[in-house]
Amino acid sequence: MSQDLAPRYEPGAIEPARYAAWQDGGYFHVSPDRVLDEGAEPYVIVIPPPNVTAVLHMGHGLNNTIQDVLIRWRRMQGRASLWVPGTDHAGIATQNVVERQLAAEGKTRDDLGREAFVERVWDFVGETGGAILEQLKSIGCSCDWDRTRFTLDEELNRAVREVFVHLYEKDLIYRGEYIINWCPRCHTALSNEEAEGHETGGSLWHLRYPLAESAWGAAAAAAEDGAEAVGRTDDGRWYLTVSTTRPETMLGDTGVAVHPDDDRYRALVGADVLLPLTGRTIPVVADAYVDRSFGSGMVKVTPAHDPNDFDIASRTGIEVLDVMADDASMNDAAPEAFRGMDRFDARKAVLKALEAEGLLAGRDDHTHTVPHCYRCDTVVEPRLSLQWFVKMKPLAEPALAASRDGTITFAPARWTKVYEHWMENIRDWCISRQLWWGHRIPVWYCDCGEVVVAREDPDACPKCGSSDLTQDPDVLDTWFSSQLWPFSVFGWPEKTRDLAAFYPGHSMVTAPEILFFWVARMIMMGYEFHGKAPFTEVYLHGTVRDAKGRKMSKSLGNGIDPLEVVETLGADAMRFTLVSQCAVGTDIHLDHEDVEGAFSSGRNFANKIWNAGRFALLGLGDAPVASLDAVADDLQLEDRWILSRTHRAATEATRNLERYRLHEVADGLYHFFWGEVCDWYLELVKGRLAEGADPASRAAARTTLATVLDRAMRLLHPIMPFITSELWQRLPRPGGQTVEGDLIVAAWPEHDEAWSDPEAEAALAALQEFVAEVRRLRKEYNVPEGERVTIHLAGGDPTVHETVRGQSEALERLARVGAVTAGSGTGVGAHGVLRGGGEVFLPLEGLIDLAQERERLSGEVTRLQGQLEGARRKLANEQFVSKAPDEVVEKEREKARSLADQVDKLQDKIRQLGGGED
RNA sequence: GGGCGCGUAGCUCAGUUGGUUAGAGCGCUACGUUGACAUCGUAGAGGUCAGAGGUUCGAAUCCUCUCGCGCCCACCA
């Protein structure tokens, strides 16, 4: 086994081949037999299906890296670890993309007609769709590609049908005319969640509505009583003042409302108002919705274009008048002068016309939240429309209970409240979309009035027998099918083996943005159709942002292409960087202007791992490596130490994985591997690996090294699968054991308790401290790197002293590390005191300016005395001594002893240096 | 208008139930290439833990208020 590794990790030469090997090995596929027949415990994640037209961005990179880490970890734990991939047809988004293509050809979807248009979308999806799944492979995702699903697959269509019909039959789906959010650009209704509120600076206009002459008497009386909304023009006409942020809607006003208990306006209720510009007369009505204390306490009512006004109309019986077309231009119900005008042009025109008639009372600056389409950012128009809805309240109940009783947990936990608040205040869900791309609503209408809602397309009307049925033209909200994903991917409503084996799943990893859109609804559907939540843990990670904290987006051009990172730095570098920044609940910042810098920690770490592996392989050579048992008696301090640290690293990594503390997993393994394995163990063991070293010691070192690297590769594998797999393959196995398969299915290390060795850890910690102190002193006194110095060890706590003395072999090696030799010395020198007791002395005759040194030491004495004073005060405090844990008090005592000791030593030193000058 | 979160080193952030000398990465400074790695090594500088008050023997951590950010939800025209 001659090892010939490049001195740098070259991802391009490694990663694609390793991925191919995993795929060829069939490691990603999980058969239900493993669960149902072999009794393996399942672990299931369903991917948040990216839009079928999507191109991989860093957000996907983060989301899928996290999932892959979890899946790989559980797989190594021996679970039937299944990750189901797939894509979402993404109704509006995909339709918009294709419509844009058509627009470039000068065509609209209407030019093609429904059938041809849908065919065109399928062509488009067939050509470029799902490319993102291929891209996921390059970042190492170990999805079960045999199970790739698409929300418009035949199988999933059946699930959608079943759910729609089931809910309809339970009276949980209904059709009705209500105010919905309408996107005038997409020409479709939207759900409440799809209308995103953006704070917008605008105007609040005050309009004057003249009163019919019959009401002038009442108006005059009201004005007398101080009714602010009532006024009189110069020519003596009485009018009411109302306010609005959308003046164009006044064309659709059918009333003016006041609060029934508002004494100011009581006499005006029932009065006729001459609605300007329209020639219509509308009534003043009383409704408790009106807030007497807001503005003038009088509000214009536009039932067809405002949800509250619609409610007022339904209570008071006033007319409902829709004055807008699908594109939000003014329709034929509007006065001729405004017909066909865009709503914003109409706004200006209305204001101008009112001003001309002296009916514009003024305007105020006004910031308020304006809903925008989440797909095209157009201002959404509230509009009366006939749509299909899901009654959510009954569905929400078990989903809410699941969170309250801990059946489902959220990480970070604070999302629990957000979720529950939404569930508690849930509103019905508008599910019909006036689009062509999506699941057609399974409802047919017959001329006889019969409405057929069916799982299978009906041939004839069950009531009158007519075969002339018309299917509802609308499609379902994209999220209607997404919400079924955790079970539709397994073939439901068929009772499949997959379903039995893999539902319910376990972790749901996604971004908080789609908590309501998707996560909440999946939970509701899980309960409705299976009586069980679709997963038990929801892990919500942060957003990927640029260096300035802006969300990465195509339009801002501040994105980083994951594939570019993979190509230049490697998937492992990217994965590690993402995971190490993935602290619970915080966003990830990456500088798109310095991609290499942004991922340098991952790149550097990958290279470090590579070189540690390279060194080990060179050092181990081709000779067989003994088993750990065989060398047990020959293990040195550093061997026992690193084994103990390895066990500790494994324990901590496992614990943090269980709690979704991925940042701490990455951080912990980074410091274990770099700081302990590389910086200390490899350095300590170098001499023992050499040909001429003591054979027993050499054998122990070789075994320990191979064992530790084996464990380290396993631990790092979920985060950095490529490099670890590559190296692990080449490592010799202690005891000559042969291991089948790839690292991807090697056992996760968590049963090495026997390696725990607190004594070795304490001893090596003391040695580390000693070496660090020697190095520090050398630096401080500018002892040239190559120069050997004599050190002197004396005094201090006997335990530490003995530990240092007792490990003379280790100490010699440590001395090599620090380029010092152990020995004894006297006279003037550098003086270091070890924390646990013990001291280092470096003779420094001729190396330094003695007067300067004396001054420095005096300052040091003053500082230490201050600290000592503080420690003594603390110990004199009875409360502290009696209430603090013994351990803490003891440490404080030790600290005081040590400080006092140091002060004495330094004062001695000053005397030596000073020669009596002070 | 409600709710949530944040403010810790130059930058980006960790800091589990209050308890040794508050940490990391990047950046910065000095020195160093005797072959695993300069994508490296060693050492170092740098923090009133936003501010004020309180609880406690002890507070970055718990409580109250103030200031400054960010997010979510909501029908005040």
PDB file of C-alpha atoms in Angstrom, chain A residues 452-671:
ATOM      1  CA  VAL A 452     -69.753  16.733  -8.895  1.00  0.00           C
ATOM      2  CA  VAL A 453     -66.718  16.369  -6.662  1.00  0.00           C
ATOM      3  CA  ALA A 454     -64.972  13.127  -7.488  1.00  0.00           C
ATOM      4  CA  ARG A 455     -61.817  11.078  -7.202  1.00  0.00           C
ATOM      5  CA  GLU A 456     -62.179   9.875 -10.780  1.00  0.00           C
ATOM      6  CA  ASP A 457     -63.186  12.069 -13.712  1.00  0.00           C
ATOM      7  CA  PRO A 458     -66.956  11.539 -14.097  1.00  0.00           C
ATOM      8  CA  ASP A 459     -68.468  10.539 -17.449  1.00  0.00           C
ATOM      9  CA  ALA A 460     -71.935  11.794 -16.737  1.00  0.00           C
ATOM     10  CA  CYS A 461     -73.914  13.804 -14.254  1.00  0.00           C
ATOM     11  CA  PRO A 462     -75.138  11.457 -11.531  1.00  0.00           C
ATOM     12  CA  LYS A 463     -78.322  13.509 -11.222  1.00  0.00           C
ATOM     13  CA  CYS A 464     -79.507  14.149 -14.736  1.00  0.00           C
ATOM     14  CA  GLY A 465     -77.268  11.804 -16.669  1.00  0.00           C
ATOM     15  CA  SER A 466     -75.970  14.536 -18.929  1.00  0.00           C
ATOM     16  CA  SER A 467     -72.465  13.937 -20.230  1.00  0.00           C
ATOM     17  CA  ASP A 468     -71.993  17.645 -20.701  1.00  0.00           C
ATOM     18  CA  LEU A 469     -70.021  18.381 -17.586  1.00  0.00           C
ATOM     19  CA  THR A 470     -67.650  21.296 -17.209  1.00  0.00           C
ATOM     20  CA  GLN A 471     -64.653  20.963 -14.939  1.00  0.00           C
ATOM     21  CA  ASP A 472     -63.795  23.869 -12.687  1.00  0.00           C
ATOM     22  CA  PRO A 473     -61.159  25.819 -14.607  1.00  0.00           C
ATOM     23  CA  ASP A 474     -59.012  26.601 -11.580  1.00  0.00           C
ATOM     24  CA  VAL A 475     -56.008  24.771 -10.190  1.00  0.00           C
ATOM     25  CA  LEU A 476     -55.031  24.292  -6.589  1.00  0.00           C
ATOM     26  CA  ASP A 477     -52.555  26.345  -4.628  1.00  0.00           C
ATOM     27  CA  THR A 478     -49.123  24.767  -5.016  1.00  0.00           C
ATOM     28  CA  TRP A 479     -48.945  24.294  -1.268  1.00  0.00           C
ATOM     29  CA  PHE A 480     -52.022  22.119  -1.366  1.00  0.00           C
ATOM     30  CA  SER A 481     -49.949  19.322  -2.865  1.00  0.00           C
ATOM     31  CA  SER A 482     -46.779  20.189  -0.939  1.00  0.00           C
ATOM     32  CA  GLN A 483     -48.596  19.695   2.336  1.00  0.00           C
ATOM     33  CA  LEU A 484     -49.108  16.035   1.455  1.00  0.00           C
ATOM     34  CA  TRP A 485     -45.429  15.463   0.649  1.00  0.00           C
ATOM     35  CA  PRO A 486     -44.510  13.440   3.779  1.00  0.00           C
ATOM     36  CA  PHE A 487     -46.949  10.700   2.785  1.00  0.00           C
ATOM     37  CA  SER A 488     -47.720  11.275  -0.888  1.00  0.00           C
ATOM     38  CA  VAL A 489     -44.102  10.390  -1.703  1.00  0.00           C
ATOM     39  CA  PHE A 490     -44.738   6.942  -0.258  1.00  0.00           C
ATOM     40  CA  GLY A 491     -47.681   6.159  -2.508  1.00  0.00           C
ATOM     41  CA  TRP A 492     -50.583   7.139  -0.271  1.00  0.00           C
ATOM     42  CA  PRO A 493     -53.563   6.701  -0.551  1.00  0.00           C
ATOM     43  CA  GLU A 494     -52.457   3.179  -1.455  1.00  0.00           C
ATOM     44  CA  LYS A 495     -51.479   1.227   1.634  1.00  0.00           C
ATOM     45  CA  THR A 496     -47.902   0.726   0.528  1.00  0.00           C
ATOM     46  CA  ARG A 497     -45.052  -0.968   2.332  1.00  0.00           C
ATOM     47  CA  ASP A 498     -43.137   2.270   2.030  1.00  0.00           C
ATOM     48  CA  LEU A 499     -45.837   4.068   3.910  1.00  0.00           C
ATOM     49  CA  ALA A 500     -45.846   1.456   6.630  1.00  0.00           C
ATOM     50  CA  ALA A 501     -42.087   1.600   6.959  1.00  0.00           C
ATOM     51  CA  PHE A 502     -41.377   5.306   6.591  1.00  0.00           C
ATOM     52  CA  TYR A 503     -44.363   7.267   7.836  1.00  0.00           C
ATOM     53  CA  PRO A 504     -44.260   9.159  10.088  1.00  0.00           C
ATOM     54  CA  GLY A 505     -40.818  10.634   9.518  1.00  0.00           C
ATOM     55  CA  HIS A 506     -38.504  12.378  11.943  1.00  0.00           C
ATOM     56  CA  SER A 507     -36.736  15.616  11.138  1.00  0.00           C
ATOM     57  CA  MET A 508     -38.068  18.463   9.065  1.00  0.00           C
ATOM     58  CA  VAL A 509     -35.287  20.837   8.091  1.00  0.00           C
ATOM     59  CA  THR A 510     -36.311  24.087   6.533  1.00  0.00           C
ATOM     60  CA  ALA A 511     -36.345  27.862   6.677  1.00  0.00           C
ATOM     61  CA  PRO A 512     -38.699  29.829   8.916  1.00  0.00           C
ATOM     62  CA  GLU A 513     -40.194  31.575   5.866  1.00  0.00           C
ATOM     63  CA  ILE A 514     -42.260  28.535   5.032  1.00  0.00           C
ATOM     64  CA  LEU A 515     -43.345  27.637   8.542  1.00  0.00           C
ATOM     65  CA  PHE A 516     -46.946  28.579   7.737  1.00  0.00           C
ATOM     66  CA  PHE A 517     -46.946  27.875   4.028  1.00  0.00           C
ATOM     67  CA  TRP A 518     -45.739  24.366   4.410  1.00  0.00           C
ATOM     68  CA  VAL A 519     -44.708  23.033   7.806  1.00  0.00           C
ATOM     69  CA  ALA A 520     -47.923  23.902   9.621  1.00  0.00           C
ATOM     70  CA  ARG A 521     -50.078  22.521   6.843  1.00  0.00           C
ATOM     71  CA  MET A 522     -48.110  19.270   6.634  1.00  0.00           C
ATOM     72  CA  ILE A 523     -48.737  18.772  10.313  1.00  0.00           C
ATOM     73  CA  MET A 524     -52.464  19.372   9.918  1.00  0.00           C
ATOM     74  CA  MET A 525     -52.662  16.954   7.000  1.00  0.00           C
ATOM     75  CA  GLY A 526     -50.645  14.388   8.909  1.00  0.00           C
ATOM     76  CA  TYR A 527     -53.204  14.375  11.661  1.00  0.00           C
ATOM     77  CA  GLU A 528     -56.210  14.483   9.368  1.00  0.00           C
ATOM     78  CA  PHE A 529     -55.143  11.543   7.230  1.00  0.00           C
ATOM     79  CA  HIS A 530     -52.980   9.455   9.539  1.00  0.00           C
ATOM     80  CA  GLY A 531     -53.795  10.595  13.019  1.00  0.00           C
ATOM     81  CA  LYS A 532     -50.078  11.235  13.438  1.00  0.00           C
ATOM     82  CA  ALA A 533     -47.704  14.117  12.922  1.00  0.00           C
ATOM     83  CA  PRO A 534     -45.564  13.695   9.805  1.00  0.00           C
ATOM     84  CA  PHE A 535     -42.356  14.310  11.798  1.00  0.00           C
ATOM     85  CA  THR A 536     -41.363  14.929  15.370  1.00  0.00           C
ATOM     86  CA  GLU A 537     -38.749  17.633  15.104  1.00  0.00           C
ATOM     87  CA  VAL A 538     -38.738  20.810  13.105  1.00  0.00           C
ATOM     88  CA  TYR A 539     -35.331  22.375  12.666  1.00  0.00           C
ATOM     89  CA  LEU A 540     -35.511  25.918  11.336  1.00  0.00           C
ATOM     90  CA  HIS A 541     -32.209  27.284  10.141  1.00  0.00           C
ATOM     91  CA  GLY A 542     -31.243  30.821   9.271  1.00  0.00           C
ATOM     92  CA  THR A 543     -30.978  32.688   6.036  1.00  0.00           C
ATOM     93  CA  VAL A 544     -27.823  33.023   3.952  1.00  0.00           C
ATOM     94  CA  ARG A 545     -26.864  36.678   3.656  1.00  0.00           C
ATOM     95  CA  ASP A 546     -24.041  38.660   2.159  1.00  0.00           C
ATOM     96  CA  ALA A 547     -21.389  40.587   4.068  1.00  0.00           C
ATOM     97  CA  LYS A 548     -23.745  43.526   4.414  1.00  0.00           C
ATOM     98  CA  GLY A 549     -26.498  41.387   5.859  1.00  0.00           C
ATOM     99  CA  ARG A 550     -28.637  41.464   2.739  1.00  0.00           C
ATOM    100  CA  LYS A 551     -30.394  38.301   1.754  1.00  0.00           C
ATOM    101  CA  MET A 552     -28.620  36.667  -1.165  1.00  0.00           C
ATOM    102  CA  SER A 553     -30.727  37.077  -4.258  1.00  0.00           C
ATOM    103  CA  LYS A 554     -30.521  36.949  -7.990  1.00  0.00           C
ATOM    104  CA  SER A 555     -31.839  40.457  -8.398  1.00  0.00           C
ATOM    105  CA  LEU A 556     -29.255  41.960  -6.077  1.00  0.00           C
ATOM    106  CA  GLY A 557     -26.530  39.941  -7.747  1.00  0.00           C
ATOM    107  CA  ASN A 558     -25.011  39.193  -4.365  1.00  0.00           C
ATOM    108  CA  GLY A 559     -25.307  35.439  -4.492  1.00  0.00           C
ATOM    109  CA  ILE A 560     -22.564  32.849  -4.327  1.00  0.00           C
ATOM    110  CA  ASP A 561     -22.918  29.902  -6.657  1.00  0.00           C
ATOM    111  CA  PRO A 562     -22.444  26.724  -4.624  1.00  0.00           C
ATOM    112  CA  LEU A 563     -21.191  24.902  -7.681  1.00  0.00           C
ATOM    113  CA  GLU A 564     -18.444  27.434  -8.103  1.00  0.00           C
ATOM    114  CA  VAL A 565     -17.409  26.891  -4.505  1.00  0.00           C
ATOM    115  CA  VAL A 566     -17.484  23.137  -5.008  1.00  0.00           C
ATOM    116  CA  GLU A 567     -15.297  23.445  -8.056  1.00  0.00           C
ATOM    117  CA  THR A 568     -12.681  25.714  -6.558  1.00  0.00           C
ATOM    118  CA  LEU A 569     -12.637  24.782  -2.884  1.00  0.00           C
ATOM    119  CA  GLY A 570     -14.571  21.557  -2.685  1.00  0.00           C
ATOM    120  CA  ALA A 571     -17.944  20.493  -1.360  1.00  0.00           C
ATOM    121  CA  ASP A 572     -16.402  19.566   1.977  1.00  0.00           C
ATOM    122  CA  ALA A 573     -14.992  23.063   2.448  1.00  0.00           C
ATOM    123  CA  MET A 574     -18.371  24.554   1.693  1.00  0.00           C
ATOM    124  CA  ARG A 575     -20.237  22.137   3.901  1.00  0.00           C
ATOM    125  CA  PHE A 576     -17.934  22.647   6.833  1.00  0.00           C
ATOM    126  CA  THR A 577     -18.074  26.413   6.552  1.00  0.00           C
ATOM    127  CA  LEU A 578     -21.862  26.416   6.384  1.00  0.00           C
ATOM    128  CA  VAL A 579     -22.312  24.015   9.260  1.00  0.00           C
ATOM    129  CA  SER A 580     -19.770  25.741  11.473  1.00  0.00           C
ATOM    130  CA  GLN A 581     -21.649  28.999  11.074  1.00  0.00           C
ATOM    131  CA  CYS A 582     -24.972  27.369  11.625  1.00  0.00           C
ATOM    132  CA  ALA A 583     -25.557  28.370  15.212  1.00  0.00           C
ATOM    133  CA  VAL A 584     -29.117  27.921  16.323  1.00  0.00           C
ATOM    134  CA  GLY A 585     -31.369  30.602  15.005  1.00  0.00           C
ATOM    135  CA  THR A 586     -28.792  32.877  13.457  1.00  0.00           C
ATOM    136  CA  ASP A 587     -28.306  33.815   9.859  1.00  0.00           C
ATOM    137  CA  ILE A 588     -25.175  33.009   7.922  1.00  0.00           C
ATOM    138  CA  HIS A 589     -23.046  35.758   6.478  1.00  0.00           C
ATOM    139  CA  LEU A 590     -20.834  35.118   3.481  1.00  0.00           C
ATOM    140  CA  ASP A 591     -19.009  37.766   1.500  1.00  0.00           C
ATOM    141  CA  HIS A 592     -19.873  37.286  -2.164  1.00  0.00           C
ATOM    142  CA  GLU A 593     -17.025  39.598  -3.118  1.00  0.00           C
ATOM    143  CA  ASP A 594     -14.499  37.313  -1.444  1.00  0.00           C
ATOM    144  CA  VAL A 595     -15.717  33.803  -1.947  1.00  0.00           C
ATOM    145  CA  GLU A 596     -12.386  32.233  -1.153  1.00  0.00           C
ATOM    146  CA  GLY A 597     -12.173  34.179   2.076  1.00  0.00           C
ATOM    147  CA  ALA A 598     -15.738  33.346   2.973  1.00  0.00           C
ATOM    148  CA  PHE A 599     -15.016  29.646   2.832  1.00  0.00           C
ATOM    149  CA  SER A 600     -11.410  29.725   3.957  1.00  0.00           C
ATOM    150  CA  SER A 601     -12.043  28.065   7.286  1.00  0.00           C
ATOM    151  CA  GLY A 602     -13.546  25.047   5.552  1.00  0.00           C
ATOM    152  CA  ARG A 603     -10.896  24.975   2.886  1.00  0.00           C
ATOM    153  CA  ASN A 604      -8.095  25.213   5.401  1.00  0.00           C
ATOM    154  CA  PHE A 605      -9.607  22.542   7.568  1.00  0.00           C
ATOM    155  CA  ALA A 606     -10.022  20.182   4.643  1.00  0.00           C
ATOM    156  CA  ASN A 607      -6.400  20.707   3.780  1.00  0.00           C
ATOM    157  CA  LYS A 608      -5.395  20.105   7.363  1.00  0.00           C
ATOM    158  CA  ILE A 609      -7.282  16.848   7.460  1.00  0.00           C
ATOM    159  CA  TRP A 610      -5.742  15.842   4.191  1.00  0.00           C
ATOM    160  CA  ASN A 611      -2.239  16.487   5.393  1.00  0.00           C
ATOM    161  CA  ALA A 612      -2.758  14.828   8.728  1.00  0.00           C
ATOM    162  CA  GLY A 613      -3.941  11.794   6.829  1.00  0.00           C
ATOM    163  CA  ARG A 614      -1.031  12.041   4.472  1.00  0.00           C
ATOM    164  CA  PHE A 615       1.436  12.206   7.329  1.00  0.00           C
ATOM    165  CA  ALA A 616      -0.157   9.321   9.113  1.00  0.00           C
ATOM    166  CA  LEU A 617      -0.149   7.151   6.023  1.00  0.00           C
ATOM    167  CA  LEU A 618       3.506   7.943   5.422  1.00  0.00           C
ATOM    168  CA  GLY A 619       4.356   7.312   9.048  1.00  0.00           C
ATOM    169  CA  LEU A 620       2.404   4.088   9.289  1.00  0.00           C
ATOM    170  CA  GLY A 621       3.817   2.662   6.107  1.00  0.00           C
ATOM    171  CA  ASP A 622       2.772  -0.714   4.784  1.00  0.00           C
ATOM    172  CA  ALA A 623       3.527  -2.884   7.806  1.00  0.00           C
ATOM    173  CA  PRO A 624       0.518  -4.340   9.634  1.00  0.00           C
ATOM    174  CA  VAL A 625      -0.843  -2.440  12.591  1.00  0.00           C
ATOM    175  CA  ALA A 626      -1.491  -4.322  15.814  1.00  0.00           C
ATOM    176  CA  SER A 627      -4.863  -4.268  17.499  1.00  0.00           C
ATOM    177  CA  LEU A 628      -5.461  -1.950  20.389  1.00  0.00           C
ATOM    178  CA  ASP A 629      -5.751  -4.891  22.778  1.00  0.00           C
ATOM    179  CA  ALA A 630      -2.377  -6.204  21.696  1.00  0.00           C
ATOM    180  CA  VAL A 631      -0.613  -2.952  22.559  1.00  0.00           C
ATOM    181  CA  ALA A 632      -2.683  -2.064  25.617  1.00  0.00           C
ATOM    182  CA  ASP A 633       0.243  -2.419  28.008  1.00  0.00           C
ATOM    183  CA  ASP A 634       2.557  -0.306  25.919  1.00  0.00           C
ATOM    184  CA  LEU A 635       0.336   2.742  25.534  1.00  0.00           C
ATOM    185  CA  GLN A 636       2.100   5.947  26.517  1.00  0.00           C
ATOM    186  CA  LEU A 637       0.586   8.915  28.236  1.00  0.00           C
ATOM    187  CA  GLU A 638      -0.127  10.696  24.968  1.00  0.00           C
ATOM    188  CA  ASP A 639      -1.735   7.565  23.531  1.00  0.00           C
ATOM    189  CA  ARG A 640      -4.048   7.191  26.452  1.00  0.00           C
ATOM    190  CA  TRP A 641      -4.724  10.909  26.334  1.00  0.00           C
ATOM    191  CA  ILE A 642      -5.716  11.091  22.678  1.00  0.00           C
ATOM    192  CA  LEU A 643      -7.899   7.996  22.985  1.00  0.00           C
ATOM    193  CA  SER A 644      -9.644   9.614  25.897  1.00  0.00           C
ATOM    194  CA  ARG A 645     -10.066  12.862  23.994  1.00  0.00           C
ATOM    195  CA  THR A 646     -11.405  10.926  21.017  1.00  0.00           C
ATOM    196  CA  HIS A 647     -14.050   9.329  23.145  1.00  0.00           C
ATOM    197  CA  ARG A 648     -14.937  12.684  24.569  1.00  0.00           C
ATOM    198  CA  ALA A 649     -15.170  14.235  21.106  1.00  0.00           C
ATOM    199  CA  ALA A 650     -17.499  11.464  20.001  1.00  0.00           C
ATOM    200  CA  THR A 651     -19.717  11.867  23.023  1.00  0.00           C
ATOM    201  CA  GLU A 652     -20.001  15.588  22.547  1.00  0.00           C
ATOM    202  CA  ALA A 653     -20.606  15.355  18.827  1.00  0.00           C
ATOM    203  CA  THR A 654     -23.398  12.862  19.397  1.00  0.00           C
ATOM    204  CA  ARG A 655     -24.983  14.984  22.068  1.00  0.00           C
ATOM    205  CA  ASN A 656     -24.897  18.080  19.912  1.00  0.00           C
ATOM    206  CA  LEU A 657     -26.245  16.279  16.868  1.00  0.00           C
ATOM    207  CA  GLU A 658     -29.158  15.062  18.912  1.00  0.00           C
ATOM    208  CA  ARG A 659     -29.955  18.618  19.864  1.00  0.00           C
ATOM    209  CA  TYR A 660     -29.456  20.039  16.376  1.00  0.00           C
ATOM    210  CA  ARG A 661     -26.545  22.104  17.615  1.00  0.00           C
ATOM    211  CA  LEU A 662     -24.661  21.655  14.388  1.00  0.00           C
ATOM    212  CA  HIS A 663     -22.404  24.620  14.878  1.00  0.00           C
ATOM    213  CA  GLU A 664     -21.119  23.047  18.044  1.00  0.00           C
ATOM    214  CA  VAL A 665     -20.618  19.726  16.335  1.00  0.00           C
ATOM    215  CA  ALA A 666     -18.455  21.368  13.697  1.00  0.00           C
ATOM    216  CA  ASP A 667     -16.651  23.553  16.180  1.00  0.00           C
ATOM    217  CA  GLY A 668     -15.979  20.710  18.586  1.00  0.00           C
ATOM    218  CA  LEU A 669     -14.629  18.384  15.923  1.00  0.00           C
ATOM    219  CA  TYR A 670     -12.521  21.156  14.431  1.00  0.00           C
ATOM    220  CA  HIS A 671     -10.782  21.758  17.717  1.00  0.00           C
TER     221      HIS A 671
END
